[in-house]
Tab-separated table of C-alpha atoms in Angstrom:
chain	number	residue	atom	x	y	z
A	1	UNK	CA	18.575	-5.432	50.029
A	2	UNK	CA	20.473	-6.500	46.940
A	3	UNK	CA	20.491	-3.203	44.033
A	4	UNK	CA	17.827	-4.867	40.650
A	5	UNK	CA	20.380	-5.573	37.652
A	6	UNK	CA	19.517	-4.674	34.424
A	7	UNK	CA	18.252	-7.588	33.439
A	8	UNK	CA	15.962	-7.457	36.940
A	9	UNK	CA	14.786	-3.804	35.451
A	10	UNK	CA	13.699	-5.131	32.150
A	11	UNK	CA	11.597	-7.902	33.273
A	12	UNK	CA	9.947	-5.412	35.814
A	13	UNK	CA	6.574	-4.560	34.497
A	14	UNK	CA	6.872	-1.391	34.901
A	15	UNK	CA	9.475	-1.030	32.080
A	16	UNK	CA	7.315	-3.031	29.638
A	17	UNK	CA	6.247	-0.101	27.625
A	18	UNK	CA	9.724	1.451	27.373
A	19	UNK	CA	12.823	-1.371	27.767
A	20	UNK	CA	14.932	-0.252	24.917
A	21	UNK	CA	17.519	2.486	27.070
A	22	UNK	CA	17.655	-0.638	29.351
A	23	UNK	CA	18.970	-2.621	26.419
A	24	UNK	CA	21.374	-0.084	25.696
A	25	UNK	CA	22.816	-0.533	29.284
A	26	UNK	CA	22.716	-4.480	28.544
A	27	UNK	CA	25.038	-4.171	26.057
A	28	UNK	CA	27.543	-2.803	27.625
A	29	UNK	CA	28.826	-6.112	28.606
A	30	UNK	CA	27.781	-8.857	26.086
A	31	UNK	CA	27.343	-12.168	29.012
A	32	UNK	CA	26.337	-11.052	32.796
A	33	UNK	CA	25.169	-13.134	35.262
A	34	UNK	CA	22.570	-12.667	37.273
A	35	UNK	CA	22.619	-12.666	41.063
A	36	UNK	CA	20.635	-15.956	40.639
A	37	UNK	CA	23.345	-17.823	38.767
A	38	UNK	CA	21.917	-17.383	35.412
A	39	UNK	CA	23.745	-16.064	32.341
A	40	UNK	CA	22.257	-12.976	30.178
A	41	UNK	CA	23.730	-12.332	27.110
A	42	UNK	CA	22.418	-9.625	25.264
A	43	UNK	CA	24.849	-8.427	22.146
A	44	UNK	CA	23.817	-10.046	18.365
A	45	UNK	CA	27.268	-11.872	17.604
A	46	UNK	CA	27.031	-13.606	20.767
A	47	UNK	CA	23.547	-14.289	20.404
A	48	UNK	CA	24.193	-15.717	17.184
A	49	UNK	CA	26.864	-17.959	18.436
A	50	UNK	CA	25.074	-19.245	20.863
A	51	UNK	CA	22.084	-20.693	18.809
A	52	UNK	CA	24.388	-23.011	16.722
A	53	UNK	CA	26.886	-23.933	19.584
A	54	UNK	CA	25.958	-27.671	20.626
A	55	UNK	CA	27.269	-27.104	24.083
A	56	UNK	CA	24.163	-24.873	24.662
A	57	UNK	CA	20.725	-27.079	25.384
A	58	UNK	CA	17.373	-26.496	24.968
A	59	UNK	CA	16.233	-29.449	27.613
A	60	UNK	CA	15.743	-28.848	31.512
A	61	UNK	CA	16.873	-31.777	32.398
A	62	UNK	CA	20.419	-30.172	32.078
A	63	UNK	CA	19.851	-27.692	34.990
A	64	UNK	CA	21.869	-28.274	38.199
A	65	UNK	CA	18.883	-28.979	40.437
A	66	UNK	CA	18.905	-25.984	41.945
A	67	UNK	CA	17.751	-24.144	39.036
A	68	UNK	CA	15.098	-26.658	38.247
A	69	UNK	CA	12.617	-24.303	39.768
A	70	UNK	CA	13.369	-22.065	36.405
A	71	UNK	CA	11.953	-24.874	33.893
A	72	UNK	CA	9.600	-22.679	31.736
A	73	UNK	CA	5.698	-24.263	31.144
A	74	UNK	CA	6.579	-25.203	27.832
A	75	UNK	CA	9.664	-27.000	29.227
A	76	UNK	CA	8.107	-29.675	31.553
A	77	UNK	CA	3.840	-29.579	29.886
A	78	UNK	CA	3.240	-28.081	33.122
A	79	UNK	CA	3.545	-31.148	34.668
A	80	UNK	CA	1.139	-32.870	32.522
A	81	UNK	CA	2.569	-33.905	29.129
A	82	UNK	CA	6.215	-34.430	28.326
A	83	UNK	CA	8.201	-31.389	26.621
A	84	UNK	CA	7.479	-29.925	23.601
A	85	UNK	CA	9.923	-30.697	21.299
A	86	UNK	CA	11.052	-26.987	21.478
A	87	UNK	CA	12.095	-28.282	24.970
A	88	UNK	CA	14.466	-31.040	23.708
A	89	UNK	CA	17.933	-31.886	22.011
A	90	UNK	CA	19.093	-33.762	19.051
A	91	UNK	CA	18.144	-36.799	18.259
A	92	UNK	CA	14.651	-36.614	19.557
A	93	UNK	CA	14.125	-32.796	18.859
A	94	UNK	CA	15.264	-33.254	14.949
A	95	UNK	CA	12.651	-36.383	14.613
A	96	UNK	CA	9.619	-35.010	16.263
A	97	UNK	CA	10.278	-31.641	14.235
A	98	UNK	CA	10.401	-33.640	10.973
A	99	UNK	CA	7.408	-35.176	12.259
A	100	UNK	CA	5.609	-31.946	12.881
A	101	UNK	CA	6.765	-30.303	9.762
A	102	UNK	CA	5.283	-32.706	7.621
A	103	UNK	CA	2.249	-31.281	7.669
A	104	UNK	CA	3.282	-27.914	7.341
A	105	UNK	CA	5.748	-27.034	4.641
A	106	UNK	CA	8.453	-28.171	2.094
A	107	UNK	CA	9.012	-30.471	1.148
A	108	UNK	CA	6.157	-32.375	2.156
A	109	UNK	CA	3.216	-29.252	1.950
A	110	UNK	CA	5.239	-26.959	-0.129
A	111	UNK	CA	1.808	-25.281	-0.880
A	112	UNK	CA	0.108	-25.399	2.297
A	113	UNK	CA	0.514	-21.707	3.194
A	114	UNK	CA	0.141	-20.559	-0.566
A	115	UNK	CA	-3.125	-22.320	-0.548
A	116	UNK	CA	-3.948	-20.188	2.603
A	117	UNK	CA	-4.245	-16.817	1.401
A	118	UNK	CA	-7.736	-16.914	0.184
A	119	UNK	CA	-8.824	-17.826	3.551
A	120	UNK	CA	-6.675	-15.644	5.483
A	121	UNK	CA	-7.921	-12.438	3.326
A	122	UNK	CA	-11.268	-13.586	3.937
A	123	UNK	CA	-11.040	-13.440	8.103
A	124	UNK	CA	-8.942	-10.484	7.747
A	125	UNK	CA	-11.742	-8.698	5.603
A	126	UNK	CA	-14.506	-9.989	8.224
A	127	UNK	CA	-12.385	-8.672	11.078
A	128	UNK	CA	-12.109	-5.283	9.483
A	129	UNK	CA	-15.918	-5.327	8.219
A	130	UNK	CA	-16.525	-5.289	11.803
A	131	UNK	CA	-15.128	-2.178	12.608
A	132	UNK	CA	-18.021	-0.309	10.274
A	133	UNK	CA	-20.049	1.774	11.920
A	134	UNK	CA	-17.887	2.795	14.938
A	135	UNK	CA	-15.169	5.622	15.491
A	136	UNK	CA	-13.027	3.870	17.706
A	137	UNK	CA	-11.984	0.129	18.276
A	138	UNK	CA	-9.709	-2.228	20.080
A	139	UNK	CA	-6.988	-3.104	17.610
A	140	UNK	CA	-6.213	-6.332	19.474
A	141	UNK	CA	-9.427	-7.543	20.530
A	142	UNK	CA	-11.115	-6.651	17.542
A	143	UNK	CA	-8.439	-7.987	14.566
A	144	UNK	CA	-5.122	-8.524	16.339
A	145	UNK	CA	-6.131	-11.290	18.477
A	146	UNK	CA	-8.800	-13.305	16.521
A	147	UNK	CA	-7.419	-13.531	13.509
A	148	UNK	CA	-4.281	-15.259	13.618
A	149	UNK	CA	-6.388	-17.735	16.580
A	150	UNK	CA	-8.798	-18.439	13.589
A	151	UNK	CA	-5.527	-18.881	11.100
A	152	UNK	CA	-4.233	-21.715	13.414
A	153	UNK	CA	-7.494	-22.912	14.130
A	154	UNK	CA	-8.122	-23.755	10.462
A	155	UNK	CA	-4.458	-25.413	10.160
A	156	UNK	CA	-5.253	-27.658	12.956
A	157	UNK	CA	-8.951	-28.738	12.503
A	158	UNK	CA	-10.263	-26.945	15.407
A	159	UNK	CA	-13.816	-25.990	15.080
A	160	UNK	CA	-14.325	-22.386	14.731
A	161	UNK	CA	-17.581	-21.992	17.351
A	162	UNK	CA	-13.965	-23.569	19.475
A	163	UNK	CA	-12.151	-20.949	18.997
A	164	UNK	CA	-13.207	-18.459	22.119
A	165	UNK	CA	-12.173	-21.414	24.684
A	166	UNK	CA	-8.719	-21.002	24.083
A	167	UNK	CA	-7.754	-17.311	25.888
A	168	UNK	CA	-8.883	-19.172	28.923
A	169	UNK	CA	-6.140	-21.952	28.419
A	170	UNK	CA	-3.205	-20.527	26.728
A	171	UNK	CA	-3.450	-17.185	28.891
A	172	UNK	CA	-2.056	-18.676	32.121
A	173	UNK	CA	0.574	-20.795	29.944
A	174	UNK	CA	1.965	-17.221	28.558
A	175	UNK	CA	1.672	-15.139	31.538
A	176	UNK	CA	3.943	-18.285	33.315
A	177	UNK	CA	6.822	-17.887	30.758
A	178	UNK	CA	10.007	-15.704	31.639
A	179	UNK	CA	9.842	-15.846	35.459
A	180	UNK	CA	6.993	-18.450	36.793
A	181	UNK	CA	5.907	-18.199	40.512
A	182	UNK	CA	4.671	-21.313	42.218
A	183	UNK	CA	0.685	-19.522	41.613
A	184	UNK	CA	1.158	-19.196	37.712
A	185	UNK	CA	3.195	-22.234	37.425
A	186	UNK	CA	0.450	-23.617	38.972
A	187	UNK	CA	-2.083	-22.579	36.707
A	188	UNK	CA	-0.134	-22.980	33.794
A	189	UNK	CA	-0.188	-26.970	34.766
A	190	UNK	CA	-4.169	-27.118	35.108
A	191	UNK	CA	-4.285	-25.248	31.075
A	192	UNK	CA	-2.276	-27.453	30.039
A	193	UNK	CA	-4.523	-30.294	31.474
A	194	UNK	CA	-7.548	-29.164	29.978
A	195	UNK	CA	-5.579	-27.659	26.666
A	196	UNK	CA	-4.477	-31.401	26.312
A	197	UNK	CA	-8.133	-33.249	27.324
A	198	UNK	CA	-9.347	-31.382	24.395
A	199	UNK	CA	-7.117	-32.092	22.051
A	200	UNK	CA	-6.977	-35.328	22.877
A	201	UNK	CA	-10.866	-35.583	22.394
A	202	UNK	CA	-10.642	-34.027	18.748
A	203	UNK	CA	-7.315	-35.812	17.863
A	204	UNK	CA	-10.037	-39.122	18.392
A	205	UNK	CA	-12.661	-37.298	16.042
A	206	UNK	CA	-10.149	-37.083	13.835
A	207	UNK	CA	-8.921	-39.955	13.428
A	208	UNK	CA	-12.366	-41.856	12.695
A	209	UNK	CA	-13.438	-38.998	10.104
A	210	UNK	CA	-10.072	-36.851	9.181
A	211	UNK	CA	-10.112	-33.690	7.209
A	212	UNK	CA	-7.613	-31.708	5.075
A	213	UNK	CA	-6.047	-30.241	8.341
A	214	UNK	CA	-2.659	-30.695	9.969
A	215	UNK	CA	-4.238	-32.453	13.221
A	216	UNK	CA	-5.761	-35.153	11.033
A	217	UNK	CA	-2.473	-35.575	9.142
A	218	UNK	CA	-0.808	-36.448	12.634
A	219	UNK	CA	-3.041	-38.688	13.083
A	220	UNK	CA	-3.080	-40.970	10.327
A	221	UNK	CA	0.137	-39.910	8.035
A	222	UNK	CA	2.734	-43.056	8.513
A	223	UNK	CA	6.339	-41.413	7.434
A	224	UNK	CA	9.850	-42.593	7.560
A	225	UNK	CA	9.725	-41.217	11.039
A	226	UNK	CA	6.528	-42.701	12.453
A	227	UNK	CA	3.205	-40.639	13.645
A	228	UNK	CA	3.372	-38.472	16.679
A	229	UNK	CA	1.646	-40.333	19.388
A	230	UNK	CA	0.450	-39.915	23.320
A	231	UNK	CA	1.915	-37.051	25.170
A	232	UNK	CA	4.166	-36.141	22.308
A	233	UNK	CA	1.273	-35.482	19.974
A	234	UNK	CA	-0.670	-33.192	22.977
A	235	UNK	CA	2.400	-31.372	23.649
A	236	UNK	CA	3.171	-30.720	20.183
A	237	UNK	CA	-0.280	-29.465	18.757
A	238	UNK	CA	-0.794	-27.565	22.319
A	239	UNK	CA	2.281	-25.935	21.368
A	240	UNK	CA	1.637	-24.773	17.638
A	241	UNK	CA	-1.653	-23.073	19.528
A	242	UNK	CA	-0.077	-21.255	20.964
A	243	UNK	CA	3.003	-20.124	19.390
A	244	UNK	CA	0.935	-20.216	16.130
A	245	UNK	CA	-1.197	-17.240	17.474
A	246	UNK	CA	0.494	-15.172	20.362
A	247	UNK	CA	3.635	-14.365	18.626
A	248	UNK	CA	1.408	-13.129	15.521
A	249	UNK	CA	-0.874	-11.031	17.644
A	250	UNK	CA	2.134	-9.245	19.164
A	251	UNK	CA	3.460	-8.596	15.811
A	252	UNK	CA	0.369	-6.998	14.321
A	253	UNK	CA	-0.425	-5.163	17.508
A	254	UNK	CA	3.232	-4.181	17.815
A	255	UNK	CA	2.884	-3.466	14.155
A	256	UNK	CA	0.504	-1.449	14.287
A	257	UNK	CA	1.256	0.608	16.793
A	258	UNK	CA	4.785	1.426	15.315
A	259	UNK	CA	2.881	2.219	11.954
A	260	UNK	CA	0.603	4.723	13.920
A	261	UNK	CA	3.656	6.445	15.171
A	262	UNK	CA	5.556	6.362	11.922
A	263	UNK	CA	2.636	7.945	9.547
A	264	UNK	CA	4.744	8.169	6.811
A	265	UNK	CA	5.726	4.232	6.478
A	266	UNK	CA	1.421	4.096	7.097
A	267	UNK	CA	1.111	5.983	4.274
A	268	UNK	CA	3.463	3.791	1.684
A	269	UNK	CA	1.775	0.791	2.805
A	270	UNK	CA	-1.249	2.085	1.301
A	271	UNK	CA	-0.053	3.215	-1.641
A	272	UNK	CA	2.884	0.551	-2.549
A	273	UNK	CA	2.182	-2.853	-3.163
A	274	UNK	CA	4.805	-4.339	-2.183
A	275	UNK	CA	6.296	-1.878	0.504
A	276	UNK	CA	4.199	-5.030	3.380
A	277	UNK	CA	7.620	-7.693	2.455
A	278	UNK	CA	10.274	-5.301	4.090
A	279	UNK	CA	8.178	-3.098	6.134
A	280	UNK	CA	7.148	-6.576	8.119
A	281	UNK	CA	10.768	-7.063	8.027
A	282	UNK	CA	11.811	-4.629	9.224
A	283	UNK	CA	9.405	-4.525	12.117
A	284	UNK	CA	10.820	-8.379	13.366
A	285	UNK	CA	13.479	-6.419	13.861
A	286	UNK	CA	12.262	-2.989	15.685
A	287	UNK	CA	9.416	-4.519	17.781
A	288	UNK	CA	10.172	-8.332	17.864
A	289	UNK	CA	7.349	-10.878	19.448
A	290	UNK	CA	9.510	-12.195	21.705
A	291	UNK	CA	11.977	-9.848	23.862
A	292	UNK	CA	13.898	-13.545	25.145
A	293	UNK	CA	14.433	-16.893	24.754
A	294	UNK	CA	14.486	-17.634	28.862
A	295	UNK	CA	15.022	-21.867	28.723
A	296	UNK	CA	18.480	-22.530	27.414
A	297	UNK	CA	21.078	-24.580	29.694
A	298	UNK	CA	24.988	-25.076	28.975
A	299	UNK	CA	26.103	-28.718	29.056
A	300	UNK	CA	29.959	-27.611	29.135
A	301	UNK	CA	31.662	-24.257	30.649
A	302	UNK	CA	31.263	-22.285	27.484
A	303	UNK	CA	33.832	-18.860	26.918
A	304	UNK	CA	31.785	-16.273	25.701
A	305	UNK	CA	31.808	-11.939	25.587
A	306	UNK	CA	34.958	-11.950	28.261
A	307	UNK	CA	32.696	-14.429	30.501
A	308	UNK	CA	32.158	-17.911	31.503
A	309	UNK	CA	28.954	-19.308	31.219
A	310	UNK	CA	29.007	-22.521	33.403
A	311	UNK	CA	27.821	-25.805	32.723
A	312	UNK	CA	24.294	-26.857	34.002
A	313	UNK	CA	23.357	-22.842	34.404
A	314	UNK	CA	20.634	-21.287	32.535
A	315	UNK	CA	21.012	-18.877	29.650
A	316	UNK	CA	18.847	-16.206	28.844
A	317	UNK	CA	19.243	-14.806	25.188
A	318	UNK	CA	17.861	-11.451	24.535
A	319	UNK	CA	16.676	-11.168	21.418
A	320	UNK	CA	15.390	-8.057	21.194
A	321	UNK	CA	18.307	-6.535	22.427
A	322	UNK	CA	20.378	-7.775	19.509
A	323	UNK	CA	18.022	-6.711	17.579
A	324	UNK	CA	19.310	-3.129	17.963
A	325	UNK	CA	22.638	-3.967	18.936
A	326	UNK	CA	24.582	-1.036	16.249
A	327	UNK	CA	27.836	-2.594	16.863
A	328	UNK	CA	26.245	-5.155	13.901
A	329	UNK	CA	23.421	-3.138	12.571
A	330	UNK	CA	23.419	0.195	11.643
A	331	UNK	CA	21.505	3.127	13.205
A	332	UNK	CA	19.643	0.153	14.881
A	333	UNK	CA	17.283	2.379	17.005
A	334	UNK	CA	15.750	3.808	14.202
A	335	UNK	CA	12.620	2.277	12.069
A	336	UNK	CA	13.486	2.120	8.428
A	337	UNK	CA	11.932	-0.267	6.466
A	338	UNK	CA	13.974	0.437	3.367
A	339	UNK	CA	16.706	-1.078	5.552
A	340	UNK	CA	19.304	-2.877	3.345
A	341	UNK	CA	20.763	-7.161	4.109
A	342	UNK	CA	17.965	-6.708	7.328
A	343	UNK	CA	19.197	-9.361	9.947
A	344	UNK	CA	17.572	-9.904	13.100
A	345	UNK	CA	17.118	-12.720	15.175
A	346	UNK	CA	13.091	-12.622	15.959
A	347	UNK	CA	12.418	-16.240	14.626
A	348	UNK	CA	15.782	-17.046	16.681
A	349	UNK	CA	18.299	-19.444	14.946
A	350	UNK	CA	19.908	-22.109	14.192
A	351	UNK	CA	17.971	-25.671	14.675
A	352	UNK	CA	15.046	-24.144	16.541
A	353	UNK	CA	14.786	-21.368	13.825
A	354	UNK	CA	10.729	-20.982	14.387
A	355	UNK	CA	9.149	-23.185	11.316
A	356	UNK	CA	5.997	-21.148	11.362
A	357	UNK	CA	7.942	-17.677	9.730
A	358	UNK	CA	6.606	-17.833	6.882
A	359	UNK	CA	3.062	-17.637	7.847
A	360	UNK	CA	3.978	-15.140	10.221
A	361	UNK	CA	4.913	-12.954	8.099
A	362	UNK	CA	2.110	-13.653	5.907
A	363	UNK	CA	-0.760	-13.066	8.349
A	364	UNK	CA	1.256	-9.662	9.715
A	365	UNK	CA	1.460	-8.498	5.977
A	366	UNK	CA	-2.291	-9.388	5.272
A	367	UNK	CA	-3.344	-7.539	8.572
A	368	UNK	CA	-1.626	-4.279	8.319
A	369	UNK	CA	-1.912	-3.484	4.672
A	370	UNK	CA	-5.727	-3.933	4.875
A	371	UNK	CA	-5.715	-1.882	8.072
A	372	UNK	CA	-3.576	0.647	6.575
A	373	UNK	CA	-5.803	0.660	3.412
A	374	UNK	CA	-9.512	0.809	5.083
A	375	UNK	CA	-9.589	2.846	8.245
A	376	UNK	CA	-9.569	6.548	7.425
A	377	UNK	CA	-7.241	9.165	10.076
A	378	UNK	CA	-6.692	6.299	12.302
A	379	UNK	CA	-4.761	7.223	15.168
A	380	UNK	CA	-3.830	6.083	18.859
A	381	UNK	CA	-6.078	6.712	21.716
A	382	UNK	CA	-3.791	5.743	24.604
A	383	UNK	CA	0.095	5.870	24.303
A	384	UNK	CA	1.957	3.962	25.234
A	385	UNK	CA	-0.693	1.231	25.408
A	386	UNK	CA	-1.216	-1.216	28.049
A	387	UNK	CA	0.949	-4.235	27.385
A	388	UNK	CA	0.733	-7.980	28.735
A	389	UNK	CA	2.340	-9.233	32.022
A	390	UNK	CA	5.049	-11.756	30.325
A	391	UNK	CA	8.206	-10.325	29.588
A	392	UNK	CA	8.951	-12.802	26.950
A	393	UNK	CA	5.890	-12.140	24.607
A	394	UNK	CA	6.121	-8.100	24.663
A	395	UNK	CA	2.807	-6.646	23.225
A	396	UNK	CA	0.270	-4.451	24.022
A	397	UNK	CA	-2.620	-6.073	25.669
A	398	UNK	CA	-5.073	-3.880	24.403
A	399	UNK	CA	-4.472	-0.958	21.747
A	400	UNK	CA	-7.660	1.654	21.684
A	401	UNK	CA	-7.654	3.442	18.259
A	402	UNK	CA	-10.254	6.206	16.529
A	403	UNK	CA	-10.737	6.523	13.122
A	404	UNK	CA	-13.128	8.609	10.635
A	405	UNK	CA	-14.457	5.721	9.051
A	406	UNK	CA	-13.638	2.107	7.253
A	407	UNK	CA	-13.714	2.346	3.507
A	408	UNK	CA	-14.910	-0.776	1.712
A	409	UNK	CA	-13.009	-3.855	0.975
């Protein structure tokens, strides 16, 4: 029986709680492969590289067939809906992202998240209001998780009494991502079908009485570039779901739990105003959302960390072992929000830099300084927590917490 690589260890689940010495013995060599044939590069410079080097792909169909078996949910709509545009190259990935940003940001929505923040205080402060009256709560199931799945709800125009549906469907999709079996991919591919059949139904409602929401600008906006339409439309609002709320809920619970076990940054955020900014920061860094970005391909033999990655092979980058990779940061293992020129590569790089960052960053900000501020002695009830199957979206599945009390808004 073949001896687990690193690489093998990490994605164990048995590691999930504690991968970072396991990092530390990825880095020793920047690019290994795996005894599958695909690539793992792990150190930040190559990392780096590799996000704005056009030989590397971001679309399956590169794969020599016999790695087509590794083609992530995301990377074929489970069978249902054509990629998401995460999931392609240049041209068609730059269009449909223009497309999609539209609605979103500069310089078509340059206020659209600024216009947010009464409405994201608002859940947050319902969320929290919750908690009154108890001495001990589930951080994720109680604020981590609903909140930012009523954030992207409200983007997109779907109804809130809709909003409870969704664990059903996007659950499968994530646990599927990293290293799908035949059962999840399986699964994955019937979420997606009834992800999409809803959307589909409310991207119709839509259209005959739109709203104020990003769904209903897909629907009827006409720009330079055309509307999204059919399969690319599904694929594209099934995948702001879901990376528009399980990323976030990693990164508060994550958050969280780092804050809980560094009481003295807790205590700043309560007290600073604007200590949220780089303590948020700095946790992209520490405790990224996702570990690894599993679906790249190289289209050309590519020299790279003493090692060549060969053409039609997949690449796995490991983000969050870059992240506290000290040959480029220093004293990378340590928490320290006061951290000066903070890089890290948690929204990855380059063109598929993740366009939702900046409400990311909001929502984690808005979360932990009103938890910070309102529950009195909170502290940990299990740790380390229980944390989700995937590998790829590292977070705790649930996070039990006590507290004295919840002071008022």
């Amino acid at each position: 029986m073949t001896e687990p690589s690193v690489f093998d260890e990490i994605v164990d689940f048995h590691n999930r709680a504690n991968p970072w010495p396991l990092y530390d013995k990825l880095r020793t060599q920047p690019v290994w492969q795996e005894a599958d044939g695909t690539f793992v590069v792990s150190t930040f410079r190559e990392i780096y590289a590799l996000f704005h080097d056009p030989r590397i792909s971001s679309d399956a169909a590169n794969l020599l067939p016999e790695f087509a078996h590794k083609a992530g949910p995301l990377s074929d709509g489970g069978g249902a809906l054509p990629p998401s545009f995460i999931r392609t190259d240049a041209p068609r990935h730059d269009t449909l992202r223009r497309i999609a940003m539209r609605q979103f940001g500069p310089p078509h929505r340059p206020d659209r998240i600024d216009k947010l923040v009464p409405a994201l205080e608002a859940i947050v402060t319902r969320l929290v209001d919750g908690l009154v009256g108890k001495d001990q709560c589930d951080l994720v199931d109680d604020v981590a998780y609903p909140f930012p799945v009523a954030v992207i709800c409200e983007l997109l125009g779907v109804p809130e009494e809709d909003e409870p549906r969704f664990s059903a469907w996007v659950d499968p999709i994530v646990n599927s991502a990293g290293q799908p079996t035949p059962e999840s991919k399986e699964q994955a591919k019937e979420a997606f079908q009834q992800l999409g059949m809803y959307m589909f139904q409310l991207a119709q409602r839509r259209k005959a009485d739109p709203g104020d929401d990003m769904l209903s600008g897909y629907v009827t906006d006409d720009g330079p570039d055309g509307q999204l339409e059919g399969g690319d439309l599904f694929a594209t609002l099934i995948l702001l779901l879901i990376a528009g709320h399980e990323t976030t809920v990693n990164l508060i619970a994550n958050g969280w739990l780092t804050l809980l076990r560094h009481p003295e940054a807790l205590q700043r955020l309560r007290t600073e105003p604007d200590f949220s900014i780089r303590m948020v920061e700095e946790l992209l860094r520490y405790e990224p959302s996702v570990h690894f970005v599993p679906n790249r391909i190289a289209v050309a033999d590519i020299e790279i960390g003493g090692t060549t990655i060969r053409k039609g092979h997949p690449v796995v980058l490991v983000l969050a072992s870059g992240n506290r990779d000290g040959e480029c940061i220093p004293h990378a293992d340590r928490f320290d929000p006061d951290r000066a020129d903070n890089v890290h590569l948690a929204f990855g790089n380059g063109v598929h830099y993740c366009f939702g960052a900046p409400l990311a960053r909001l929502e984690a900000q808005l979360a932990l300084t009103q938890l910070a501020k309102r529950l009195q002695n909170p502290r940990l009830l299990a740790d380390p927590p229980p944390y989700r199957p995937s590998p790829v979206l590292r977070g705790p599945i649930h996070l039990p917490v006590a507290y004295d009390g919840v002071l008022p808004a």
